[in-house]
Amino acid sequence: RRRRRRRRRRRGEDPSALQSATPVCQVSEAMDPLSLLVSIVAFRSAGSSSAVRSSSIAFCRGGKLACLIEGEVDEEAMLARSTFPIKPPALIARAKQVLEAGVGTKDGGECLAPDFEFCAAVVGPLGREEYLAALGTFKLEDAFPDINPNYYGFRVDPFEPNRVWFMSRSTATHTGPLLGKPPTGKKLSLPPQQFHLDFNEGGLLREIGFYVVDRRQGNTGGLGGAFGYFFGTGNPLPIPECQPYKPSKRFRLLNFAGRIGTRLKKLKGGDL
């Protein structure tokens, strides 16, 4: 090892910089030999051209393999340093309790903090009472009795340890009246949506928000939330926000100008 360091110094390389740029692979003490071998192979294929250094392999407490790439934060370490009184497993369990309570619609708002706000990509922020009144008006569960949010991927944000993130891919069949209009029998599949729930130290919900993360999925025009159900059944609200995304005239003109510029450059270079 010393000879390698001397050779690197003669070549003008900084051994400490090389070590800091090497991906760090953390391996659990409880791993079996086969898993350990797999982790080392994965570590080497991730960017280490030299033999695996013992200093690059650390043993973590959680019993999980964690290979951190450059720029990736150590979530376990960040959450371990958190001073928020509700720890991640308990906070995720609390988030699921709130979801089962309809996010305040099935328990009379008991799970909601006095300063609760609903803030989605377009709608909001709405205060506690305004939020409860709005959801009571739509009656989505009457129109879609088999509605299934298909939640998955629950995790606590290491930067905001009072926030739980999770995903949803909702499905539903329109078998009841919606906004005074008869059922259509359509089967809806909403695009994947990212949700977050923010809690106070007492476990009450302070904020909920959600955002479509892939508008090309599903059959509701890329719309999520209530807007997706309205558009998917042919009952969109008469506002642009309740319609599928459409580039503005200025944006289309900008794209057109870019294509013309690219074409002219090719012509000047002799390309067809």
PDB file of C-alpha atoms in Angstrom, residues 23-201:
ATOM      1  CA  PRO A  23     -17.692   4.706  -4.036  1.00  0.00           C
ATOM      2  CA  VAL A  24     -18.243   3.671  -0.429  1.00  0.00           C
ATOM      3  CA  CYS A  25     -19.797   0.265   0.055  1.00  0.00           C
ATOM      4  CA  GLN A  26     -21.317  -0.546   3.429  1.00  0.00           C
ATOM      5  CA  VAL A  27     -21.929  -4.191   4.244  1.00  0.00           C
ATOM      6  CA  SER A  28     -23.952  -5.613   7.107  1.00  0.00           C
ATOM      7  CA  GLU A  29     -22.234  -7.760   9.690  1.00  0.00           C
ATOM      8  CA  ALA A  30     -25.100 -10.247   9.397  1.00  0.00           C
ATOM      9  CA  MET A  31     -24.561 -10.891   5.677  1.00  0.00           C
ATOM     10  CA  ASP A  32     -23.829 -14.403   4.490  1.00  0.00           C
ATOM     11  CA  PRO A  33     -20.687 -15.050   2.390  1.00  0.00           C
ATOM     12  CA  LEU A  34     -22.590 -15.150  -0.895  1.00  0.00           C
ATOM     13  CA  SER A  35     -24.262 -11.780  -0.242  1.00  0.00           C
ATOM     14  CA  LEU A  36     -20.917 -10.337   0.772  1.00  0.00           C
ATOM     15  CA  LEU A  37     -19.371 -11.520  -2.496  1.00  0.00           C
ATOM     16  CA  VAL A  38     -22.245 -10.029  -4.497  1.00  0.00           C
ATOM     17  CA  SER A  39     -21.866  -6.698  -2.687  1.00  0.00           C
ATOM     18  CA  ILE A  40     -18.136  -6.570  -3.427  1.00  0.00           C
ATOM     19  CA  VAL A  41     -18.700  -7.367  -7.118  1.00  0.00           C
ATOM     20  CA  ALA A  42     -21.382  -4.669  -7.304  1.00  0.00           C
ATOM     21  CA  PHE A  43     -19.050  -2.219  -5.581  1.00  0.00           C
ATOM     22  CA  ARG A  44     -16.217  -2.900  -8.003  1.00  0.00           C
ATOM     23  CA  SER A  45     -18.488  -2.637 -11.063  1.00  0.00           C
ATOM     24  CA  ALA A  46     -19.808   0.691  -9.746  1.00  0.00           C
ATOM     25  CA  GLY A  47     -16.536   2.433 -10.439  1.00  0.00           C
ATOM     26  CA  SER A  48     -13.592   1.039  -8.479  1.00  0.00           C
ATOM     27  CA  SER A  49     -10.867  -0.017 -10.929  1.00  0.00           C
ATOM     28  CA  SER A  50      -8.473  -1.173  -8.243  1.00  0.00           C
ATOM     29  CA  ALA A  51      -8.837  -3.933  -5.712  1.00  0.00           C
ATOM     30  CA  VAL A  52     -11.429  -3.371  -3.013  1.00  0.00           C
ATOM     31  CA  ARG A  53      -9.794  -1.515  -0.152  1.00  0.00           C
ATOM     32  CA  SER A  54     -10.630  -2.528   3.377  1.00  0.00           C
ATOM     33  CA  SER A  55     -11.080   1.151   4.241  1.00  0.00           C
ATOM     34  CA  SER A  56     -13.862   1.378   1.634  1.00  0.00           C
ATOM     35  CA  ILE A  57     -15.945  -1.336   3.257  1.00  0.00           C
ATOM     36  CA  ALA A  58     -17.730  -0.405   6.467  1.00  0.00           C
ATOM     37  CA  PHE A  59     -20.126  -2.388   8.616  1.00  0.00           C
ATOM     38  CA  CYS A  60     -23.465  -0.702   9.368  1.00  0.00           C
ATOM     39  CA  ARG A  61     -25.882  -1.404  12.197  1.00  0.00           C
ATOM     40  CA  GLY A  62     -29.155  -1.740  10.342  1.00  0.00           C
ATOM     41  CA  GLY A  63     -28.444  -5.116   8.735  1.00  0.00           C
ATOM     42  CA  LYS A  64     -28.776  -3.615   5.244  1.00  0.00           C
ATOM     43  CA  LEU A  65     -26.425  -3.252   2.330  1.00  0.00           C
ATOM     44  CA  ALA A  66     -25.893   0.427   1.523  1.00  0.00           C
ATOM     45  CA  CYS A  67     -23.603   1.452  -1.336  1.00  0.00           C
ATOM     46  CA  LEU A  68     -23.465   5.245  -1.479  1.00  0.00           C
ATOM     47  CA  ILE A  69     -22.588   6.829  -4.790  1.00  0.00           C
ATOM     48  CA  GLU A  70     -21.033  10.253  -5.131  1.00  0.00           C
ATOM     49  CA  GLY A  71     -23.594  12.934  -4.292  1.00  0.00           C
ATOM     50  CA  GLU A  72     -25.893  10.538  -2.390  1.00  0.00           C
ATOM     51  CA  VAL A  73     -26.709  11.359   1.224  1.00  0.00           C
ATOM     52  CA  ASP A  74     -26.536   8.851   4.054  1.00  0.00           C
ATOM     53  CA  GLU A  75     -30.229   8.736   4.951  1.00  0.00           C
ATOM     54  CA  GLU A  76     -29.782   6.464   7.959  1.00  0.00           C
ATOM     55  CA  ALA A  77     -27.204   8.779   9.486  1.00  0.00           C
ATOM     56  CA  MET A  78     -29.309  11.871   8.851  1.00  0.00           C
ATOM     57  CA  LEU A  79     -32.423  10.332  10.377  1.00  0.00           C
ATOM     58  CA  ALA A  80     -30.405   9.052  13.343  1.00  0.00           C
ATOM     59  CA  ARG A  81     -29.375  12.660  14.071  1.00  0.00           C
ATOM     60  CA  SER A  82     -32.944  13.947  13.829  1.00  0.00           C
ATOM     61  CA  THR A  83     -34.472  15.558  16.922  1.00  0.00           C
ATOM     62  CA  PHE A  84     -38.063  15.055  15.756  1.00  0.00           C
ATOM     63  CA  PRO A  85     -39.700  13.023  18.551  1.00  0.00           C
ATOM     64  CA  ILE A  86     -41.561  10.567  16.298  1.00  0.00           C
ATOM     65  CA  LYS A  87     -39.055   8.179  14.754  1.00  0.00           C
ATOM     66  CA  PRO A  88     -39.400   6.966  11.131  1.00  0.00           C
ATOM     67  CA  PRO A  89     -41.103   3.573  11.761  1.00  0.00           C
ATOM     68  CA  ALA A  90     -43.668   5.145  14.093  1.00  0.00           C
ATOM     69  CA  LEU A  91     -44.189   8.104  11.767  1.00  0.00           C
ATOM     70  CA  ILE A  92     -44.869   5.826   8.794  1.00  0.00           C
ATOM     71  CA  ALA A  93     -47.332   3.848  10.923  1.00  0.00           C
ATOM     72  CA  ARG A  94     -49.032   7.121  11.884  1.00  0.00           C
ATOM     73  CA  ALA A  95     -49.215   8.145   8.211  1.00  0.00           C
ATOM     74  CA  LYS A  96     -51.022   4.906   7.379  1.00  0.00           C
ATOM     75  CA  GLN A  97     -53.464   5.506  10.238  1.00  0.00           C
ATOM     76  CA  VAL A  98     -54.252   8.940   8.810  1.00  0.00           C
ATOM     77  CA  LEU A  99     -54.808   7.463   5.356  1.00  0.00           C
ATOM     78  CA  GLU A 100     -57.189   4.853   6.773  1.00  0.00           C
ATOM     79  CA  ALA A 101     -59.068   7.730   8.432  1.00  0.00           C
ATOM     80  CA  GLY A 102     -59.592   9.272   5.008  1.00  0.00           C
ATOM     81  CA  VAL A 103     -57.133  12.071   5.811  1.00  0.00           C
ATOM     82  CA  GLY A 104     -59.694  13.589   8.132  1.00  0.00           C
ATOM     83  CA  THR A 105     -62.851  12.761   6.197  1.00  0.00           C
ATOM     84  CA  LYS A 106     -63.778   9.631   8.186  1.00  0.00           C
ATOM     85  CA  ASP A 107     -62.871  10.803  11.701  1.00  0.00           C
ATOM     86  CA  GLY A 108     -64.405  14.260  11.647  1.00  0.00           C
ATOM     87  CA  GLY A 109     -61.005  15.851  11.162  1.00  0.00           C
ATOM     88  CA  GLU A 110     -59.585  14.572  14.459  1.00  0.00           C
ATOM     89  CA  CYS A 111     -56.260  13.643  12.822  1.00  0.00           C
ATOM     90  CA  LEU A 112     -55.811  17.156  11.417  1.00  0.00           C
ATOM     91  CA  ALA A 113     -53.871  19.884  13.229  1.00  0.00           C
ATOM     92  CA  PRO A 114     -55.564  23.252  13.770  1.00  0.00           C
ATOM     93  CA  ASP A 115     -53.156  24.828  11.258  1.00  0.00           C
ATOM     94  CA  PHE A 116     -53.627  22.025   8.704  1.00  0.00           C
ATOM     95  CA  GLU A 117     -53.303  22.888   5.005  1.00  0.00           C
ATOM     96  CA  PHE A 118     -54.024  21.034   1.787  1.00  0.00           C
ATOM     97  CA  CYS A 119     -51.613  22.128  -0.936  1.00  0.00           C
ATOM     98  CA  ALA A 120     -51.392  20.213  -4.219  1.00  0.00           C
ATOM     99  CA  ALA A 121     -49.783  21.123  -7.532  1.00  0.00           C
ATOM    100  CA  VAL A 122     -52.681  23.376  -8.562  1.00  0.00           C
ATOM    101  CA  VAL A 123     -55.237  23.541  -5.749  1.00  0.00           C
ATOM    102  CA  GLY A 124     -54.425  25.167  -2.426  1.00  0.00           C
ATOM    103  CA  PRO A 125     -53.371  26.001   0.075  1.00  0.00           C
ATOM    104  CA  LEU A 126     -56.724  25.239   1.684  1.00  0.00           C
ATOM    105  CA  GLY A 127     -57.312  25.520   5.422  1.00  0.00           C
ATOM    106  CA  ARG A 128     -58.749  22.757   7.572  1.00  0.00           C
ATOM    107  CA  GLU A 129     -62.449  23.585   7.303  1.00  0.00           C
ATOM    108  CA  GLU A 130     -62.290  24.564   3.634  1.00  0.00           C
ATOM    109  CA  TYR A 131     -60.555  21.286   2.829  1.00  0.00           C
ATOM    110  CA  LEU A 132     -63.132  19.131   4.635  1.00  0.00           C
ATOM    111  CA  ALA A 133     -66.012  20.970   2.967  1.00  0.00           C
ATOM    112  CA  ALA A 134     -64.498  20.581  -0.519  1.00  0.00           C
ATOM    113  CA  LEU A 135     -63.981  16.805  -0.219  1.00  0.00           C
ATOM    114  CA  GLY A 136     -67.487  16.355   1.108  1.00  0.00           C
ATOM    115  CA  THR A 137     -68.839  18.024  -2.037  1.00  0.00           C
ATOM    116  CA  PHE A 138     -67.153  15.700  -4.553  1.00  0.00           C
ATOM    117  CA  LYS A 139     -68.278  12.369  -2.967  1.00  0.00           C
ATOM    118  CA  LEU A 140     -65.788  10.381  -5.032  1.00  0.00           C
ATOM    119  CA  GLU A 141     -66.344   7.170  -3.081  1.00  0.00           C
ATOM    120  CA  ASP A 142     -70.037   7.227  -4.031  1.00  0.00           C
ATOM    121  CA  ALA A 143     -69.159   7.553  -7.704  1.00  0.00           C
ATOM    122  CA  PHE A 144     -66.300   5.029  -7.516  1.00  0.00           C
ATOM    123  CA  PRO A 145     -67.131   2.416  -4.855  1.00  0.00           C
ATOM    124  CA  ASP A 146     -64.164   0.230  -5.828  1.00  0.00           C
ATOM    125  CA  ILE A 147     -61.631   3.066  -5.738  1.00  0.00           C
ATOM    126  CA  ASN A 148     -58.177   1.757  -4.804  1.00  0.00           C
ATOM    127  CA  PRO A 149     -55.309   4.216  -4.279  1.00  0.00           C
ATOM    128  CA  ASN A 150     -52.656   1.455  -4.439  1.00  0.00           C
ATOM    129  CA  TYR A 151     -50.240   3.175  -2.043  1.00  0.00           C
ATOM    130  CA  TYR A 152     -46.613   2.057  -1.902  1.00  0.00           C
ATOM    131  CA  GLY A 153     -43.075   3.263  -1.211  1.00  0.00           C
ATOM    132  CA  PHE A 154     -43.514   4.853   2.239  1.00  0.00           C
ATOM    133  CA  ARG A 155     -40.400   6.623   3.529  1.00  0.00           C
ATOM    134  CA  VAL A 156     -39.422   9.485   5.814  1.00  0.00           C
ATOM    135  CA  ASP A 157     -37.646  12.488   4.321  1.00  0.00           C
ATOM    136  CA  PRO A 158     -34.139  12.750   5.847  1.00  0.00           C
ATOM    137  CA  PHE A 159     -34.131  16.513   5.226  1.00  0.00           C
ATOM    138  CA  GLU A 160     -37.574  17.039   6.779  1.00  0.00           C
ATOM    139  CA  PRO A 161     -37.954  14.189   9.297  1.00  0.00           C
ATOM    140  CA  ASN A 162     -41.569  15.143  10.036  1.00  0.00           C
ATOM    141  CA  ARG A 163     -42.561  14.355   6.413  1.00  0.00           C
ATOM    142  CA  VAL A 164     -43.598  10.973   4.985  1.00  0.00           C
ATOM    143  CA  TRP A 165     -43.385  10.465   1.241  1.00  0.00           C
ATOM    144  CA  PHE A 166     -45.238   7.714  -0.646  1.00  0.00           C
ATOM    145  CA  MET A 167     -46.570   6.877  -4.099  1.00  0.00           C
ATOM    146  CA  SER A 168     -49.997   6.033  -5.470  1.00  0.00           C
ATOM    147  CA  ARG A 169     -51.364   4.478  -8.679  1.00  0.00           C
ATOM    148  CA  SER A 170     -55.117   4.800  -8.226  1.00  0.00           C
ATOM    149  CA  THR A 171     -57.666   2.684 -10.083  1.00  0.00           C
ATOM    150  CA  ALA A 172     -61.457   2.975 -10.009  1.00  0.00           C
ATOM    151  CA  THR A 173     -64.645   2.120 -11.905  1.00  0.00           C
ATOM    152  CA  HIS A 174     -67.308   4.782 -12.453  1.00  0.00           C
ATOM    153  CA  THR A 175     -70.479   3.037 -11.259  1.00  0.00           C
ATOM    154  CA  GLY A 176     -72.209   5.882  -9.386  1.00  0.00           C
ATOM    155  CA  PRO A 177     -73.345   9.429 -10.177  1.00  0.00           C
ATOM    156  CA  LEU A 178     -70.621  12.093 -10.272  1.00  0.00           C
ATOM    157  CA  LEU A 179     -71.414  15.810 -10.078  1.00  0.00           C
ATOM    158  CA  GLY A 180     -75.038  15.049 -10.882  1.00  0.00           C
ATOM    159  CA  LYS A 181     -74.224  13.007 -13.990  1.00  0.00           C
ATOM    160  CA  PRO A 182     -74.941   9.272 -14.468  1.00  0.00           C
ATOM    161  CA  PRO A 183     -72.258   6.581 -14.231  1.00  0.00           C
ATOM    162  CA  THR A 184     -70.351   5.661 -17.368  1.00  0.00           C
ATOM    163  CA  GLY A 185     -68.890   2.314 -16.301  1.00  0.00           C
ATOM    164  CA  LYS A 186     -65.412   3.498 -17.315  1.00  0.00           C
ATOM    165  CA  LYS A 187     -62.420   1.925 -15.631  1.00  0.00           C
ATOM    166  CA  LEU A 188     -59.918   4.597 -14.702  1.00  0.00           C
ATOM    167  CA  SER A 189     -56.196   4.307 -14.120  1.00  0.00           C
ATOM    168  CA  LEU A 190     -54.631   7.487 -12.798  1.00  0.00           C
ATOM    169  CA  PRO A 191     -50.978   8.371 -13.433  1.00  0.00           C
ATOM    170  CA  PRO A 192     -48.459   7.723 -10.646  1.00  0.00           C
ATOM    171  CA  GLN A 193     -48.632  10.409  -7.985  1.00  0.00           C
ATOM    172  CA  GLN A 194     -46.183  11.407  -5.254  1.00  0.00           C
ATOM    173  CA  PHE A 195     -47.825  12.222  -1.902  1.00  0.00           C
ATOM    174  CA  HIS A 196     -46.442  13.772   1.252  1.00  0.00           C
ATOM    175  CA  LEU A 197     -47.833  14.035   4.776  1.00  0.00           C
ATOM    176  CA  ASP A 198     -46.306  16.503   7.260  1.00  0.00           C
ATOM    177  CA  PHE A 199     -46.868  15.975  10.985  1.00  0.00           C
ATOM    178  CA  ASN A 200     -46.383  18.066  14.099  1.00  0.00           C
ATOM    179  CA  GLU A 201     -44.670  16.715  17.194  1.00  0.00           C
TER     180      GLU A 201
END
